[in-house]
Amino acid sequence: MKNISLAFILSLIIVIPSAIAQTTYSPDLKGTLRGDHWDAEFISAQLTRKDSSDALMVTKTDGDQVIWLKDFRFENGTIEFDAKGKSGPPQSSFIGIAFRIVDKDTFDAVYFRPFNFRSPNPMNKSHSVQYTSHPSWTWTRLRNEHPGEYENAIDPAPDGDGWFHARIVVHRPDVRVYVNGAYDPSLRVKELSGRRGGSIGIFCNGFGIIANLKIVLEH
C-alpha cells in the first residue's frame, strides 16, 4: 500500500505542473474584419455562423494568404479549429492554420485540400493535408524534393463539402495533425524553420471557413 501511495503521489507531482502550465485563448473571429487584434486582411471575407459560433468565411484570396494575431507569441501547444472547404472544382479551396508567423511571407502552415479528401485518384487523395514553411519550403519544393513526407491522405476521409475538426499539436520540432478525433495523426512532420516563436493565424487560398479557433499555449 505504501508503494502504491508513493507512486500515486509521484504521478501527481509529475502531472500537475504540466496541467497548470497552460493558457487557453479563443480569439474573436469578428475582429478579423475590423482589424481588432488581427493583422492583414483577406481580399474578400465575411462573418457567418457554425451553430451558435461565429465563423470566418473567406471567398477570395490573392494566392496563399494569412492573417494573424497581433502581439501574440506561440512556441509549443495545441491549435484546434473547425473548418469547411469545397470538394470542387479542384484547386478551389485550401484552408488551415499558420504559425511561427513573422509577416505575410514568413510562416509555417498546416492546411487542407478538401477537394482531395475523397478523390478517386490515390495520388490526389494523398495530398489532402499539407505542411509548409514559407518562404523557403513551399509545397512545390517539398513535393519535388521530399515526396510523400510533408503531405498525406486522411483516413477516414472527411466529406469535402462538410465541416471537419482539426487538432494540431506542436512540440518543437514535432508537428502532429489529427482530424475528427482520430487516435493516429493524419500527418506527422519535423518543423523546417529555425523560428521558435511567432504568431498564429488563419491560412487560406481560395475558399474556406474557420470556426471555433482555440489555442492552448504550453509554458
Coordinates of N, CA and C in Angstrom, one line a residue, residues 3-215:
N3 N 3.8 1.6 -1.3 CA 4.4 1.8 -2.6 C 3.4 2.3 -3.6
I4 N 2.1 1.9 -3.5 CA 1.1 2.4 -4.4 C 0.8 3.9 -4.1
S5 N 0.8 4.2 -2.8 CA 0.5 5.6 -2.4 C 1.7 6.5 -2.9
L6 N 2.9 6.0 -2.7 CA 4.0 6.8 -3.2 C 4.0 7.0 -4.7
A7 N 3.7 5.9 -5.4 CA 3.6 6.1 -6.9 C 2.5 7.0 -7.3
F8 N 1.4 7.0 -6.6 CA 0.3 7.9 -6.9 C 0.7 9.4 -6.6
I9 N 1.4 9.6 -5.5 CA 1.9 10.9 -5.2 C 2.9 11.4 -6.2
L10 N 3.8 10.5 -6.6 CA 4.8 10.9 -7.6 C 4.1 11.3 -8.9
S11 N 3.0 10.5 -9.3 CA 2.3 10.8 -10.5 C 1.7 12.2 -10.5
L12 N 1.2 12.6 -9.3 CA 0.6 13.9 -9.2 C 1.7 15.0 -9.3
I13 N 2.8 14.7 -8.8 CA 3.9 15.7 -8.8 C 4.3 15.9 -10.3
I14 N 4.3 14.8 -11.1 CA 4.7 14.9 -12.5 C 3.6 15.6 -13.3
V15 N 2.3 15.2 -13.1 CA 1.3 15.6 -14.0 C 0.8 17.1 -13.7
I16 N 0.7 17.4 -12.4 CA 0.0 18.7 -12.1 C 0.8 19.9 -12.7
P17 N 2.1 20.0 -12.6 CA 2.8 21.1 -13.2 C 2.6 21.3 -14.6
S18 N 2.5 20.1 -15.4 CA 2.2 20.2 -16.8 C 0.8 20.7 -17.1
A19 N -0.2 20.3 -16.2 CA -1.5 20.7 -16.4 C -1.8 22.2 -16.2
I20 N -1.1 22.7 -15.1 CA -1.4 24.1 -14.8 C -0.5 25.1 -15.6
A21 N 0.5 24.6 -16.3 CA 1.4 25.5 -17.1 C 0.8 25.6 -18.5
Q22 N -0.5 25.9 -18.6 CA -1.1 26.1 -19.9 C -2.0 27.4 -19.9
T23 N -2.1 28.0 -21.0 CA -3.0 29.2 -21.1 C -3.8 29.0 -22.4
T24 N -5.2 29.1 -22.3 CA -6.1 28.9 -23.4 C -6.6 30.2 -23.9
Y25 N -6.6 30.3 -25.3 CA -7.1 31.5 -25.9 C -8.2 31.1 -26.9
S26 N -9.3 31.8 -27.0 CA -10.3 31.6 -28.1 C -10.4 33.0 -28.8
P27 N -9.6 33.2 -29.8 CA -9.6 34.5 -30.5 C -11.0 34.9 -31.0
D28 N -11.3 36.1 -31.0 CA -12.6 36.7 -31.5 C -12.5 36.8 -33.0
L29 N -13.2 35.9 -33.8 CA -13.1 36.0 -35.2 C -13.8 37.2 -35.8
K30 N -14.7 37.9 -35.0 CA -15.2 39.2 -35.5 C -14.2 40.2 -35.8
G31 N -13.1 40.1 -35.0 CA -12.0 41.1 -35.1 C -11.2 41.0 -36.4
T32 N -11.4 39.8 -37.1 CA -10.7 39.7 -38.4 C -11.1 40.7 -39.4
L33 N -12.4 41.1 -39.3 CA -12.9 42.0 -40.3 C -12.7 43.5 -39.9
R34 N -12.6 43.7 -38.6 CA -12.4 45.0 -38.0 C -11.0 45.4 -37.8
G35 N -10.1 44.4 -37.9 CA -8.7 44.6 -37.6 C -8.4 44.7 -36.1
D36 N -9.3 44.3 -35.3 CA -9.1 44.3 -33.8 C -8.3 43.1 -33.4
H37 N -7.1 43.3 -33.0 CA -6.2 42.2 -32.5 C -5.7 41.3 -33.6
W38 N -6.0 41.7 -34.9 CA -5.6 40.9 -36.0 C -4.8 41.8 -37.0
D39 N -3.9 41.2 -37.7 CA -3.1 41.9 -38.7 C -3.3 41.3 -40.1
A40 N -3.3 42.2 -41.1 CA -3.5 41.9 -42.5 C -5.0 41.6 -42.7
E41 N -5.4 41.3 -44.0 CA -6.8 41.0 -44.2 C -6.9 40.2 -45.5
F42 N -8.0 39.5 -45.7 CA -8.2 38.8 -46.9 C -8.9 39.7 -47.9
I43 N -8.8 39.4 -49.2 CA -9.4 40.2 -50.2 C -10.9 40.3 -50.0
S44 N -11.5 39.1 -49.8 CA -13.0 39.1 -49.7 C -13.3 38.0 -48.6
A45 N -13.9 38.5 -47.5 CA -14.3 37.7 -46.4 C -15.5 38.2 -45.6
Q46 N -16.2 37.4 -45.0 CA -17.4 37.8 -44.2 C -17.6 36.9 -43.0
L47 N -18.4 37.4 -42.1 CA -18.7 36.5 -40.9 C -19.9 35.7 -41.3
T48 N -19.9 34.4 -40.8 CA -21.1 33.6 -40.9 C -21.2 32.8 -39.6
R49 N -21.9 31.7 -39.6 CA -22.2 31.0 -38.3 C -21.9 29.5 -38.5
K50 N -21.4 28.9 -37.5 CA -21.4 27.5 -37.3 C -22.2 27.1 -36.1
D51 N -23.4 26.7 -36.2 CA -24.3 26.5 -35.0 C -24.4 27.8 -34.3
S52 N -23.9 27.9 -33.0 CA -24.0 29.2 -32.3 C -22.7 30.0 -32.2
S53 N -21.8 29.6 -33.0 CA -20.5 30.2 -33.0 C -20.2 31.1 -34.3
D54 N -19.4 32.1 -34.1 CA -19.0 32.9 -35.2 C -18.1 32.1 -36.1
A55 N -18.1 32.3 -37.4 CA -17.2 31.7 -38.3 C -16.7 32.7 -39.3
L56 N -15.5 32.6 -39.8 CA -15.0 33.5 -40.8 C -15.0 32.7 -42.1
M57 N -15.7 33.3 -43.1 CA -15.8 32.7 -44.5 C -15.0 33.5 -45.4
V58 N -13.9 32.9 -46.0 CA -13.1 33.6 -47.0 C -13.6 33.1 -48.3
T59 N -13.9 34.1 -49.2 CA -14.4 33.7 -50.5 C -13.4 34.0 -51.7
K60 N -12.3 34.8 -51.4 CA -11.4 35.1 -52.4 C -10.1 35.5 -51.8
T61 N -9.0 35.0 -52.3 CA -7.6 35.5 -51.9 C -6.7 35.7 -53.1
D62 N -5.6 36.3 -52.8 CA -4.6 36.5 -53.8 C -3.5 35.5 -53.6
G63 N -3.8 34.2 -54.0 CA -2.8 33.1 -53.7 C -2.9 32.8 -52.3
D64 N -1.8 32.3 -51.7 CA -1.7 31.9 -50.3 C -1.7 33.2 -49.5
Q65 N -2.7 33.3 -48.6 CA -2.7 34.5 -47.7 C -2.9 34.0 -46.2
V66 N -2.4 34.9 -45.3 CA -2.6 34.7 -43.9 C -3.0 36.0 -43.2
I67 N -3.8 35.8 -42.2 CA -4.0 36.9 -41.2 C -3.6 36.4 -39.9
W68 N -3.1 37.2 -39.0 CA -2.6 36.7 -37.8 C -2.8 37.6 -36.6
L69 N -2.7 37.0 -35.4 CA -3.0 37.8 -34.1 C -1.8 38.7 -33.9
K70 N -2.2 39.9 -33.5 CA -1.2 40.9 -33.2 C -0.6 40.6 -31.8
D71 N 0.7 40.9 -31.7 CA 1.4 40.8 -30.4 C 1.2 39.5 -29.7
F72 N 1.2 38.4 -30.5 CA 1.0 37.1 -29.9 C 2.2 36.2 -30.2
R73 N 2.6 35.4 -29.2 CA 3.7 34.6 -29.3 C 3.4 33.1 -29.0
F74 N 3.7 32.3 -29.9 CA 3.4 30.8 -29.8 C 4.7 30.1 -29.9
E75 N 5.0 29.2 -29.0 CA 6.1 28.3 -29.1 C 5.7 26.8 -29.2
N76 N 5.1 26.3 -28.1 CA 4.6 25.0 -28.1 C 3.1 25.0 -27.6
G77 N 2.4 24.0 -28.1 CA 1.0 24.0 -27.6 C 0.1 23.3 -28.7
T78 N -1.2 23.5 -28.6 CA -2.2 22.9 -29.4 C -3.1 23.9 -30.0
I79 N -3.4 23.7 -31.3 CA -4.3 24.6 -32.1 C -5.4 23.7 -32.6
E80 N -6.7 24.1 -32.2 CA -7.8 23.4 -32.6 C -8.8 24.3 -33.3
F81 N -9.5 23.8 -34.3 CA -10.5 24.6 -35.1 C -11.4 23.6 -35.9
D82 N -12.5 24.2 -36.3 CA -13.4 23.6 -37.2 C -13.2 24.3 -38.6
A83 N -13.3 23.5 -39.6 CA -13.0 24.1 -41.0 C -14.0 23.4 -42.0
K84 N -14.2 24.2 -43.0 CA -15.1 23.7 -44.1 C -14.5 24.3 -45.4
G85 N -14.4 23.4 -46.4 CA -14.0 23.9 -47.7 C -15.0 23.4 -48.8
K86 N -14.4 23.1 -50.0 CA -15.3 22.7 -51.1 C -14.6 21.5 -51.8
S87 N -15.5 20.5 -52.2 CA -15.0 19.3 -52.9 C -14.7 19.6 -54.4
G88 N -15.1 20.7 -54.9 CA -14.8 21.0 -56.3 C -15.1 22.5 -56.6
P89 N -14.6 23.0 -57.6 CA -13.7 22.3 -58.5 C -12.3 22.1 -57.9
P90 N -11.4 21.3 -58.5 CA -10.0 21.2 -58.0 C -9.3 22.5 -57.9
Q91 N -8.5 22.6 -56.9 CA -7.6 23.8 -56.6 C -8.5 25.0 -56.2
S92 N -9.7 24.8 -55.7 CA -10.5 25.9 -55.4 C -10.6 26.3 -53.9
S93 N -10.0 25.4 -53.0 CA -10.2 25.5 -51.6 C -9.1 24.9 -50.8
F94 N -8.3 25.9 -50.2 CA -7.2 25.5 -49.3 C -7.4 26.2 -48.0
I95 N -7.6 25.5 -46.9 CA -7.9 26.2 -45.6 C -7.1 25.5 -44.5
G96 N -6.6 26.3 -43.6 CA -5.9 25.8 -42.4 C -5.4 26.9 -41.5
I97 N -4.3 26.6 -40.8 CA -3.7 27.5 -39.8 C -2.2 27.7 -40.1
A98 N -1.8 28.9 -39.9 CA -0.4 29.3 -39.9 C 0.1 29.5 -38.5
F99 N 1.4 29.3 -38.3 CA 2.0 29.5 -37.0 C 3.5 29.9 -37.3
R100 N 4.2 30.3 -36.2 CA 5.6 30.8 -36.4 C 5.6 32.0 -37.4
I101 N 4.5 32.8 -37.3 CA 4.3 33.9 -38.3 C 5.1 35.1 -37.9
V102 N 5.9 35.6 -38.9 CA 6.7 36.8 -38.7 C 6.0 37.9 -39.5
D103 N 5.6 37.6 -40.7 CA 4.9 38.5 -41.6 C 4.1 37.7 -42.6
K104 N 3.6 38.4 -43.6 CA 2.7 37.8 -44.6 C 3.5 36.8 -45.5
D105 N 4.8 36.9 -45.5 CA 5.6 36.0 -46.3 C 6.4 34.9 -45.6
T106 N 6.4 35.1 -44.2 CA 7.3 34.2 -43.4 C 6.5 33.5 -42.4
F107 N 6.2 32.2 -42.5 CA 5.4 31.5 -41.6 C 5.4 30.0 -41.9
D108 N 5.0 29.2 -41.0 CA 4.8 27.8 -41.2 C 3.3 27.6 -41.3
A109 N 2.8 26.6 -42.0 CA 1.4 26.3 -42.1 C 1.1 24.9 -42.2
V110 N -0.1 24.5 -41.7 CA -0.7 23.2 -41.9 C -2.1 23.5 -42.5
Y111 N -2.3 23.0 -43.7 CA -3.6 23.3 -44.4 C -4.1 22.1 -45.1
F112 N -5.4 22.2 -45.5 CA -6.1 21.1 -46.0 C -6.6 21.4 -47.4
R113 N -6.7 20.4 -48.3 CA -7.2 20.5 -49.6 C -8.5 19.6 -49.6
P114 N -9.7 20.2 -49.3 CA -10.9 19.4 -49.2 C -11.3 18.8 -50.5
F115 N -10.9 19.3 -51.7 CA -11.2 18.8 -52.9 C -10.5 17.4 -53.2
N116 N -9.5 17.1 -52.3 CA -8.8 15.9 -52.5 C -9.2 14.8 -51.4
F117 N -10.0 15.2 -50.5 CA -10.3 14.3 -49.4 C -10.8 12.9 -49.9
R118 N -11.8 12.9 -50.8 CA -12.3 11.6 -51.2 C -12.1 11.4 -52.7
S119 N -11.0 12.0 -53.2 CA -10.7 11.8 -54.6 C -10.5 10.3 -55.0
P120 N -11.1 9.9 -56.1 CA -10.9 8.5 -56.5 C -9.4 8.2 -57.0
N121 N -8.7 9.3 -57.2 CA -7.3 9.2 -57.6 C -6.4 9.1 -56.3
P122 N -5.8 7.9 -56.1 CA -5.0 7.8 -54.8 C -3.9 8.9 -54.7
M123 N -3.3 9.3 -55.8 CA -2.3 10.3 -55.7 C -2.8 11.6 -55.2
N124 N -4.0 12.0 -55.8 CA -4.6 13.3 -55.3 C -5.1 13.2 -53.8
K125 N -5.6 12.0 -53.5 CA -6.0 11.8 -52.1 C -4.9 11.9 -51.1
S126 N -3.7 11.5 -51.5 CA -2.5 11.6 -50.7 C -2.0 13.1 -50.5
H127 N -2.7 14.0 -51.1 CA -2.3 15.4 -51.0 C -3.4 16.2 -50.2
S128 N -4.1 15.5 -49.3 CA -5.2 16.1 -48.5 C -4.8 17.1 -47.5
V129 N -3.7 16.8 -46.7 CA -3.2 17.7 -45.7 C -1.7 17.9 -45.9
Q130 N -1.3 19.2 -45.7 CA 0.0 19.6 -46.1 C 0.6 20.5 -45.0
Y131 N 2.0 20.3 -44.8 CA 2.8 21.2 -44.0 C 3.7 22.0 -45.0
T132 N 3.8 23.3 -44.7 CA 4.8 24.1 -45.5 C 5.5 25.0 -44.5
S133 N 6.6 25.6 -45.0 CA 7.4 26.6 -44.2 C 7.9 27.6 -45.2
H134 N 7.2 28.7 -45.2 CA 7.5 29.8 -46.1 C 8.5 30.8 -45.5
P135 N 9.4 31.3 -46.3 CA 9.4 31.3 -47.8 C 10.2 30.2 -48.4
S136 N 11.0 29.5 -47.7 CA 11.9 28.6 -48.3 C 11.3 27.3 -48.7
W137 N 10.4 26.7 -47.9 CA 9.9 25.4 -48.2 C 8.4 25.5 -48.6
T138 N 8.2 25.8 -49.9 CA 6.8 25.8 -50.4 C 6.4 24.4 -50.7
W139 N 5.1 24.2 -51.0 CA 4.6 22.8 -51.2 C 5.2 22.3 -52.5
T140 N 5.5 23.1 -53.5 CA 6.1 22.6 -54.7 C 7.5 22.0 -54.5
R141 N 8.3 22.8 -53.7 CA 9.6 22.3 -53.4 C 9.6 21.0 -52.5
L142 N 8.7 21.0 -51.5 CA 8.6 19.8 -50.7 C 8.2 18.6 -51.5
R143 N 7.2 18.8 -52.4 CA 6.7 17.7 -53.2 C 7.8 17.1 -54.1
N144 N 8.6 18.1 -54.6 CA 9.6 17.7 -55.6 C 10.8 17.0 -54.9
E145 N 11.2 17.6 -53.7 CA 12.4 17.1 -53.0 C 12.1 16.1 -52.0
H146 N 10.9 16.1 -51.4 CA 10.6 15.1 -50.3 C 9.2 14.6 -50.6
P147 N 9.0 13.9 -51.7 CA 7.6 13.4 -52.0 C 7.0 12.5 -50.9
G148 N 5.8 12.8 -50.5 CA 5.1 11.9 -49.6 C 5.5 12.1 -48.1
E149 N 6.4 13.1 -47.8 CA 6.8 13.3 -46.5 C 6.1 14.4 -45.7
Y150 N 5.7 15.4 -46.4 CA 5.1 16.6 -45.8 C 3.6 16.8 -46.2
E151 N 3.0 15.8 -46.8 CA 1.6 15.8 -47.1 C 1.1 14.3 -47.0
N152 N -0.2 14.2 -46.8 CA -0.7 12.8 -46.6 C -2.2 12.8 -46.9
A153 N -2.8 11.6 -47.0 CA -4.2 11.4 -47.0 C -4.8 11.4 -45.6
I154 N -6.1 11.5 -45.5 CA -6.8 11.5 -44.2 C -7.7 10.3 -44.2
D155 N -7.5 9.5 -43.1 CA -8.3 8.2 -43.0 C -8.9 8.1 -41.6
P156 N -10.2 8.1 -41.6 CA -11.2 8.1 -42.7 C -11.3 9.5 -43.3
A157 N -11.6 9.5 -44.6 CA -11.6 10.8 -45.3 C -12.9 11.6 -45.0
P158 N -12.8 12.8 -44.6 CA -14.0 13.7 -44.3 C -14.7 14.0 -45.6
D159 N -15.9 14.5 -45.5 CA -16.7 15.0 -46.6 C -16.0 16.3 -47.1
G160 N -15.7 16.4 -48.3 CA -15.0 17.6 -48.8 C -15.9 18.8 -48.8
D161 N -17.2 18.7 -48.6 CA -18.1 19.8 -48.5 C -18.7 20.0 -47.1
G162 N -18.2 19.2 -46.2 CA -18.7 19.3 -44.8 C -17.7 19.8 -43.8
W163 N -18.2 20.1 -42.6 CA -17.3 20.6 -41.5 C -16.4 19.4 -41.1
F164 N -15.2 19.7 -40.7 CA -14.3 18.7 -40.1 C -13.5 19.5 -39.0
H165 N -13.1 18.7 -38.0 CA -12.4 19.2 -36.8 C -10.9 18.9 -36.9
A166 N -10.0 19.8 -36.7 CA -8.6 19.6 -36.8 C -7.9 20.0 -35.4
R167 N -7.0 19.2 -35.0 CA -6.2 19.5 -33.9 C -4.7 19.4 -34.2
I168 N -4.0 20.4 -34.1 CA -2.5 20.5 -34.5 C -1.7 20.6 -33.2
V169 N -0.9 19.6 -32.9 CA -0.1 19.6 -31.7 C 1.4 19.9 -32.1
V170 N 1.9 21.0 -31.5 CA 3.2 21.5 -31.9 C 4.1 21.4 -30.6
H171 N 5.1 20.5 -30.7 CA 6.1 20.4 -29.6 C 7.4 20.5 -30.4
R172 N 7.9 21.6 -30.5 CA 9.0 21.8 -31.4 C 10.1 20.8 -31.2
P173 N 10.6 20.1 -32.3 CA 10.2 20.4 -33.7 C 9.1 19.5 -34.2
D174 N 8.4 18.8 -33.4 CA 7.4 17.8 -33.8 C 6.1 18.5 -34.1
V175 N 5.5 18.2 -35.2 CA 4.1 18.7 -35.6 C 3.3 17.5 -35.9
R176 N 2.1 17.4 -35.2 CA 1.2 16.3 -35.5 C -0.2 16.9 -35.8
V177 N -0.9 16.3 -36.8 CA -2.2 16.8 -37.2 C -3.2 15.6 -37.0
Y178 N -4.2 15.9 -36.2 CA -5.3 14.9 -36.0 C -6.6 15.5 -36.6
V179 N -7.4 14.6 -37.2 CA -8.6 15.1 -37.8 C -9.8 14.3 -37.3
N180 N -10.8 15.0 -36.9 CA -12.1 14.4 -36.4 C -11.9 13.4 -35.3
G181 N -11.0 13.8 -34.4 CA -10.8 12.9 -33.2 C -10.1 11.6 -33.4
A182 N -9.4 11.5 -34.5 CA -8.7 10.2 -34.8 C -7.6 10.0 -33.8
Y183 N -7.3 8.8 -33.4 CA -6.3 8.5 -32.5 C -4.9 8.7 -33.1
D184 N -4.7 8.3 -34.3 CA -3.5 8.4 -35.0 C -3.4 9.7 -35.9
P185 N -2.3 10.3 -35.9 CA -2.2 11.6 -36.7 C -2.3 11.3 -38.2
S186 N -3.0 12.2 -38.9 CA -3.0 12.1 -40.4 C -1.7 12.6 -41.0
L187 N -1.0 13.4 -40.2 CA 0.3 13.9 -40.7 C 1.2 14.1 -39.5
R188 N 2.5 13.7 -39.6 CA 3.5 14.0 -38.5 C 4.8 14.4 -39.2
V189 N 5.3 15.6 -38.9 CA 6.5 16.1 -39.6 C 7.4 16.8 -38.5
K190 N 8.6 17.1 -39.0 CA 9.5 17.9 -38.2 C 9.5 19.3 -38.8
E191 N 9.4 20.3 -38.0 CA 9.5 21.7 -38.5 C 10.7 21.9 -39.3
L192 N 10.6 22.8 -40.3 CA 11.7 23.1 -41.2 C 12.3 24.5 -40.9
S193 N 11.6 25.3 -40.2 CA 12.1 26.7 -39.9 C 12.9 26.7 -38.6
G194 N 13.8 27.6 -38.4 CA 14.5 27.8 -37.2 C 13.9 28.7 -36.2
R195 N 12.6 29.1 -36.5 CA 12.0 30.1 -35.6 C 11.4 29.3 -34.4
R196 N 11.5 29.9 -33.2 CA 10.9 29.3 -32.0 C 9.6 29.9 -31.7
G197 N 9.4 31.2 -32.0 CA 8.2 31.9 -31.6 C 7.4 32.2 -32.8
G198 N 6.8 33.4 -32.9 CA 5.9 33.8 -34.0 C 4.5 33.7 -33.6
S199 N 3.6 34.4 -34.4 CA 2.2 34.4 -34.1 C 1.5 33.2 -34.7
I200 N 0.2 33.2 -34.5 CA -0.7 32.2 -35.1 C -1.8 32.9 -35.9
G201 N -2.2 32.3 -37.0 CA -3.2 33.0 -37.8 C -4.0 32.0 -38.7
I202 N -4.8 32.5 -39.6 CA -5.6 31.7 -40.5 C -4.9 31.7 -41.8
F203 N -4.8 30.5 -42.4 CA -4.3 30.4 -43.8 C -5.4 30.0 -44.7
C204 N -5.4 30.7 -45.9 CA -6.4 30.3 -46.9 C -5.9 30.7 -48.3
N205 N -6.4 29.9 -49.2 CA -6.2 30.2 -50.6 C -7.5 29.8 -51.3
G206 N -8.2 30.7 -51.9 CA -9.5 30.5 -52.5 C -10.6 30.6 -51.5
F207 N -11.3 29.5 -51.3 CA -12.5 29.5 -50.4 C -12.2 28.6 -49.2
G208 N -12.7 29.1 -48.0 CA -12.6 28.3 -46.8 C -13.3 29.0 -45.6
I209 N -13.7 28.2 -44.7 CA -14.4 28.7 -43.5 C -13.7 28.1 -42.3
I210 N -13.5 29.0 -41.3 CA -12.9 28.6 -40.0 C -13.8 29.0 -38.8
A211 N -14.0 28.1 -37.9 CA -14.8 28.4 -36.7 C -14.2 27.8 -35.5
N212 N -14.6 28.2 -34.3 CA -14.2 27.6 -33.0 C -12.6 27.5 -32.9
L213 N -11.9 28.5 -33.2 CA -10.5 28.5 -33.1 C -10.1 28.6 -31.6
K214 N -9.3 27.6 -31.2 CA -8.8 27.6 -29.8 C -7.3 27.3 -29.8
I215 N -6.6 28.1 -29.0 CA -5.1 27.9 -28.9 C -4.8 27.6 -27.4

